[in-house]
Amino acid sequence: MRLILLGPPGAGKGTQSQRLVAKHGIVQLSTGDMLRAAIKAGTPIGQKAQDLMARGELVPDDIVVGIISDRLDEPDARKGFVLDGFPRTVGQAEALDRLLREKGLQLDAVIELKVNEGVLLERIARRQSEMQARGEAIRPDDNPESFKIRLDAYRRQTAPLIDYYRGKGQLESVDGMAPMDEVSRGIDAKIAATRVERVASG
Ligand code: ADP
C-alpha cells in the first residue's frame, strides 16, 4: 500500500501515519523526521535545513526529493509506505510522479485531512506542553512565529496539491476535526474503497 497524507501542520498526519504503520506493516516516510535526524547528526543536509526549518520555511525541493528517492529504495519500503509531509510543493509532487514511474510503483491514494485552521495553533500549543511534560525536547519551529510561517507556506505552496491530486482522480478527503479514532476509521474506509475500485477495474 502506498499513500500520501496531505494536510496543514497540526492536522494529525504524524499520528495517523503511525497508526497506518502499525496496522499495515508499511513504513512512515516523514521528511520532517528525516530532516530533524539529519540536523541531529550534523550532516551537510542537516546544516542546510536547520535555520530554514527553525523559521518555519520549506527546505529546497532538490534536498527533500533526493532524501525520498534514496529512502524509497531501502528494502523496508517495498511493502509500502505512507508519505507524511512530502510532497509539499507542486514541484515535489511532479518529481515524485517521475520517481514512482522510474521505480515502477503506483500510489493507492492521496488522503487529505481536512481541518479548520482555527484549531491548529491550539493543537500545536498542546503538543508543545505535552512534550514538555514528558521531558522531551521541544521543536524549535513549534512557536507562534514559526507556526505562522509554516501555515503560510502550507497555504501558498502545499494547498495547491489538493487540486493537483484531485485532477488526477487520486484525492480522498477525510474530516480531520473528528476524534482521532474516527479519523483513523475514515482513512481505513477510503483505503478499502480504493481497493474495491481497483479490483473492480481489474
Ligand atoms: P509539520 O507538518 O507539523 O509542519 P514536519 O515535521 O512535516 O512538520 O515539517 C517540519 C519542517 O521540515 C517544515 O516546516 C519544513 O521546514 C521542513 N520540511 C519537511 N518536509 C518538507 C518538504 N517535503 N519540503 C520542504 N521542507 C520540508
Tab-separated table of C-alpha atoms in Angstrom, residues 7-172:
chain	number	residue	atom	x	y	z
A	7	GLY	CA	-2.883	18.463	5.396
A	8	PRO	CA	-1.641	21.524	7.240
A	9	PRO	CA	0.812	21.347	10.154
A	10	GLY	CA	-1.053	20.049	13.188
A	11	ALA	CA	-3.690	18.206	11.105
A	12	GLY	CA	-2.663	14.847	12.585
A	13	LYS	CA	-0.648	13.408	9.699
A	14	GLY	CA	2.040	12.051	12.027
A	15	THR	CA	-0.401	10.359	14.408
A	16	GLN	CA	-2.427	8.794	11.617
A	17	SER	CA	0.730	7.686	9.780
A	18	GLN	CA	1.922	5.819	12.866
A	19	ARG	CA	-1.410	4.026	13.090
A	20	LEU	CA	-1.215	3.027	9.416
A	21	VAL	CA	2.295	1.690	10.023
A	22	ALA	CA	1.074	-0.441	12.944
A	23	LYS	CA	-1.963	-1.694	11.030
A	24	HIS	CA	-0.496	-2.413	7.624
A	25	GLY	CA	3.200	-3.104	8.226
A	26	ILE	CA	4.227	-0.272	5.931
A	27	VAL	CA	6.820	2.430	6.689
A	28	GLN	CA	6.215	6.078	7.525
A	29	LEU	CA	8.293	8.375	5.383
A	30	SER	CA	8.272	11.750	7.121
A	31	THR	CA	10.628	14.241	5.511
A	32	GLY	CA	10.310	16.382	8.658
A	33	ASP	CA	11.589	13.497	10.826
A	34	MET	CA	14.355	12.699	8.332
A	35	LEU	CA	15.480	16.325	8.249
A	36	ARG	CA	15.427	16.527	12.061
A	37	ALA	CA	17.576	13.373	12.155
A	38	ALA	CA	19.993	14.962	9.656
A	39	ILE	CA	20.230	18.075	11.839
A	40	LYS	CA	20.915	15.960	14.907
A	41	ALA	CA	23.607	14.026	13.057
A	42	GLY	CA	25.156	17.253	11.764
A	43	THR	CA	25.171	16.119	8.121
A	44	PRO	CA	25.562	18.661	5.280
A	45	ILE	CA	21.823	18.337	4.554
A	46	GLY	CA	21.079	18.975	8.207
A	47	GLN	CA	23.239	22.078	8.177
A	48	LYS	CA	21.407	23.433	5.137
A	49	ALA	CA	17.978	22.676	6.608
A	50	GLN	CA	18.466	23.807	10.198
A	51	ASP	CA	17.782	27.542	10.017
A	52	LEU	CA	15.070	27.265	7.368
A	53	MET	CA	13.208	24.699	9.465
A	54	ALA	CA	13.502	26.652	12.695
A	55	ARG	CA	11.984	29.668	10.928
A	56	GLY	CA	9.152	27.544	9.552
A	57	GLU	CA	10.185	27.845	5.898
A	58	LEU	CA	10.413	24.957	3.476
A	59	VAL	CA	13.775	23.447	2.593
A	60	PRO	CA	14.586	23.338	-1.148
A	61	ASP	CA	12.809	20.745	-3.286
A	62	ASP	CA	16.013	19.080	-4.537
A	63	ILE	CA	17.051	18.214	-0.972
A	64	VAL	CA	13.802	16.511	0.038
A	65	VAL	CA	13.335	14.822	-3.340
A	66	GLY	CA	16.844	13.361	-3.008
A	67	ILE	CA	16.108	12.097	0.505
A	68	ILE	CA	12.831	10.471	-0.582
A	69	SER	CA	14.322	8.915	-3.692
A	70	ASP	CA	17.017	7.198	-1.612
A	71	ARG	CA	14.556	6.168	1.061
A	72	LEU	CA	12.167	4.550	-1.439
A	73	ASP	CA	14.998	2.262	-2.482
A	74	GLU	CA	15.504	0.849	1.017
A	75	PRO	CA	14.226	-2.737	1.380
A	76	ASP	CA	11.712	-1.897	4.117
A	77	ALA	CA	9.833	0.472	1.788
A	78	ARG	CA	8.981	-2.399	-0.556
A	79	LYS	CA	5.959	-3.474	1.477
A	80	GLY	CA	4.517	0.001	1.120
A	81	PHE	CA	4.734	3.419	2.668
A	82	VAL	CA	2.836	6.422	3.883
A	83	LEU	CA	4.338	9.723	2.887
A	84	ASP	CA	3.879	12.264	5.692
A	85	GLY	CA	4.871	15.846	4.914
A	86	PHE	CA	6.001	15.057	1.384
A	87	PRO	CA	5.280	16.254	-1.257
A	88	ARG	CA	4.799	19.829	-0.090
A	89	THR	CA	5.085	21.734	-3.367
A	90	VAL	CA	3.845	21.085	-6.894
A	91	GLY	CA	7.495	20.674	-7.929
A	92	GLN	CA	7.913	17.907	-5.344
A	93	ALA	CA	4.686	16.229	-6.483
A	94	GLU	CA	5.903	16.224	-10.088
A	95	ALA	CA	9.283	14.868	-9.017
A	96	LEU	CA	7.513	12.145	-7.011
A	97	ASP	CA	5.440	11.177	-10.054
A	98	ARG	CA	8.664	10.808	-12.031
A	99	LEU	CA	10.360	8.797	-9.267
A	100	LEU	CA	7.429	6.419	-8.922
A	101	ARG	CA	7.266	5.931	-12.685
A	102	GLU	CA	11.005	5.168	-12.831
A	103	LYS	CA	10.720	2.730	-9.933
A	104	GLY	CA	7.587	1.105	-11.412
A	105	LEU	CA	5.428	1.973	-8.392
A	106	GLN	CA	1.869	3.297	-8.148
A	107	LEU	CA	0.109	5.300	-5.456
A	108	ASP	CA	-3.054	3.820	-3.990
A	109	ALA	CA	-4.467	7.055	-2.635
A	110	VAL	CA	-3.776	10.594	-1.556
A	111	ILE	CA	-5.707	11.313	1.614
A	112	GLU	CA	-6.386	14.873	2.654
A	113	LEU	CA	-7.050	15.554	6.340
A	114	LYS	CA	-9.461	18.478	6.339
A	115	VAL	CA	-9.216	20.734	9.391
A	116	ASN	CA	-10.267	24.232	10.368
A	117	GLU	CA	-7.216	26.411	10.633
A	118	GLY	CA	-8.516	27.885	13.896
A	119	VAL	CA	-7.757	24.726	15.871
A	120	LEU	CA	-4.236	24.195	14.549
A	121	LEU	CA	-2.477	26.700	16.762
A	122	GLU	CA	-4.228	25.177	19.784
A	123	ARG	CA	-3.131	21.674	18.771
A	124	ILE	CA	0.465	22.773	18.322
A	125	ALA	CA	0.418	24.523	21.718
A	126	ARG	CA	-0.960	21.341	23.285
A	127	ARG	CA	1.718	19.203	21.603
A	128	GLN	CA	4.339	21.573	22.943
A	129	SER	CA	3.129	21.329	26.543
A	130	GLU	CA	2.705	17.529	26.316
A	131	MET	CA	6.255	17.159	25.026
A	132	GLN	CA	7.495	19.449	27.763
A	133	ALA	CA	5.639	17.396	30.388
A	134	ARG	CA	7.305	14.224	29.058
A	135	GLY	CA	10.673	15.945	29.289
A	136	GLU	CA	11.141	15.805	25.510
A	137	ALA	CA	12.921	18.459	23.500
A	138	ILE	CA	10.519	20.997	22.044
A	139	ARG	CA	10.684	21.521	18.296
A	140	PRO	CA	12.285	24.869	17.528
A	141	ASP	CA	9.504	25.557	14.992
A	142	ASP	CA	6.613	24.908	17.416
A	143	ASN	CA	6.350	28.540	18.463
A	144	PRO	CA	3.701	31.038	17.301
A	145	GLU	CA	6.012	32.989	14.944
A	146	SER	CA	7.360	29.936	13.100
A	147	PHE	CA	3.955	28.348	13.112
A	148	LYS	CA	2.503	31.337	11.281
A	149	ILE	CA	5.173	30.943	8.599
A	150	ARG	CA	4.546	27.168	8.391
A	151	LEU	CA	0.832	27.752	7.924
A	152	ASP	CA	1.522	30.385	5.309
A	153	ALA	CA	3.871	28.001	3.472
A	154	TYR	CA	1.125	25.388	3.598
A	155	ARG	CA	-1.478	27.741	2.139
A	156	ARG	CA	0.709	29.068	-0.618
A	157	GLN	CA	2.850	26.063	-1.548
A	158	THR	CA	1.152	22.879	-0.359
A	159	ALA	CA	-2.611	23.519	-0.588
A	160	PRO	CA	-2.395	23.599	-4.431
A	161	LEU	CA	-1.561	19.875	-4.250
A	162	ILE	CA	-5.171	19.206	-3.293
A	163	ASP	CA	-6.253	20.301	-6.777
A	164	TYR	CA	-3.223	18.621	-8.329
A	165	TYR	CA	-4.244	15.200	-6.991
A	166	ARG	CA	-7.960	15.840	-7.432
A	167	GLY	CA	-7.239	16.487	-11.094
A	168	LYS	CA	-5.507	13.129	-11.320
A	169	GLY	CA	-8.509	11.425	-9.685
A	170	GLN	CA	-6.386	10.333	-6.710
A	171	LEU	CA	-7.711	12.591	-3.944
A	172	GLU	CA	-9.741	11.343	-0.976
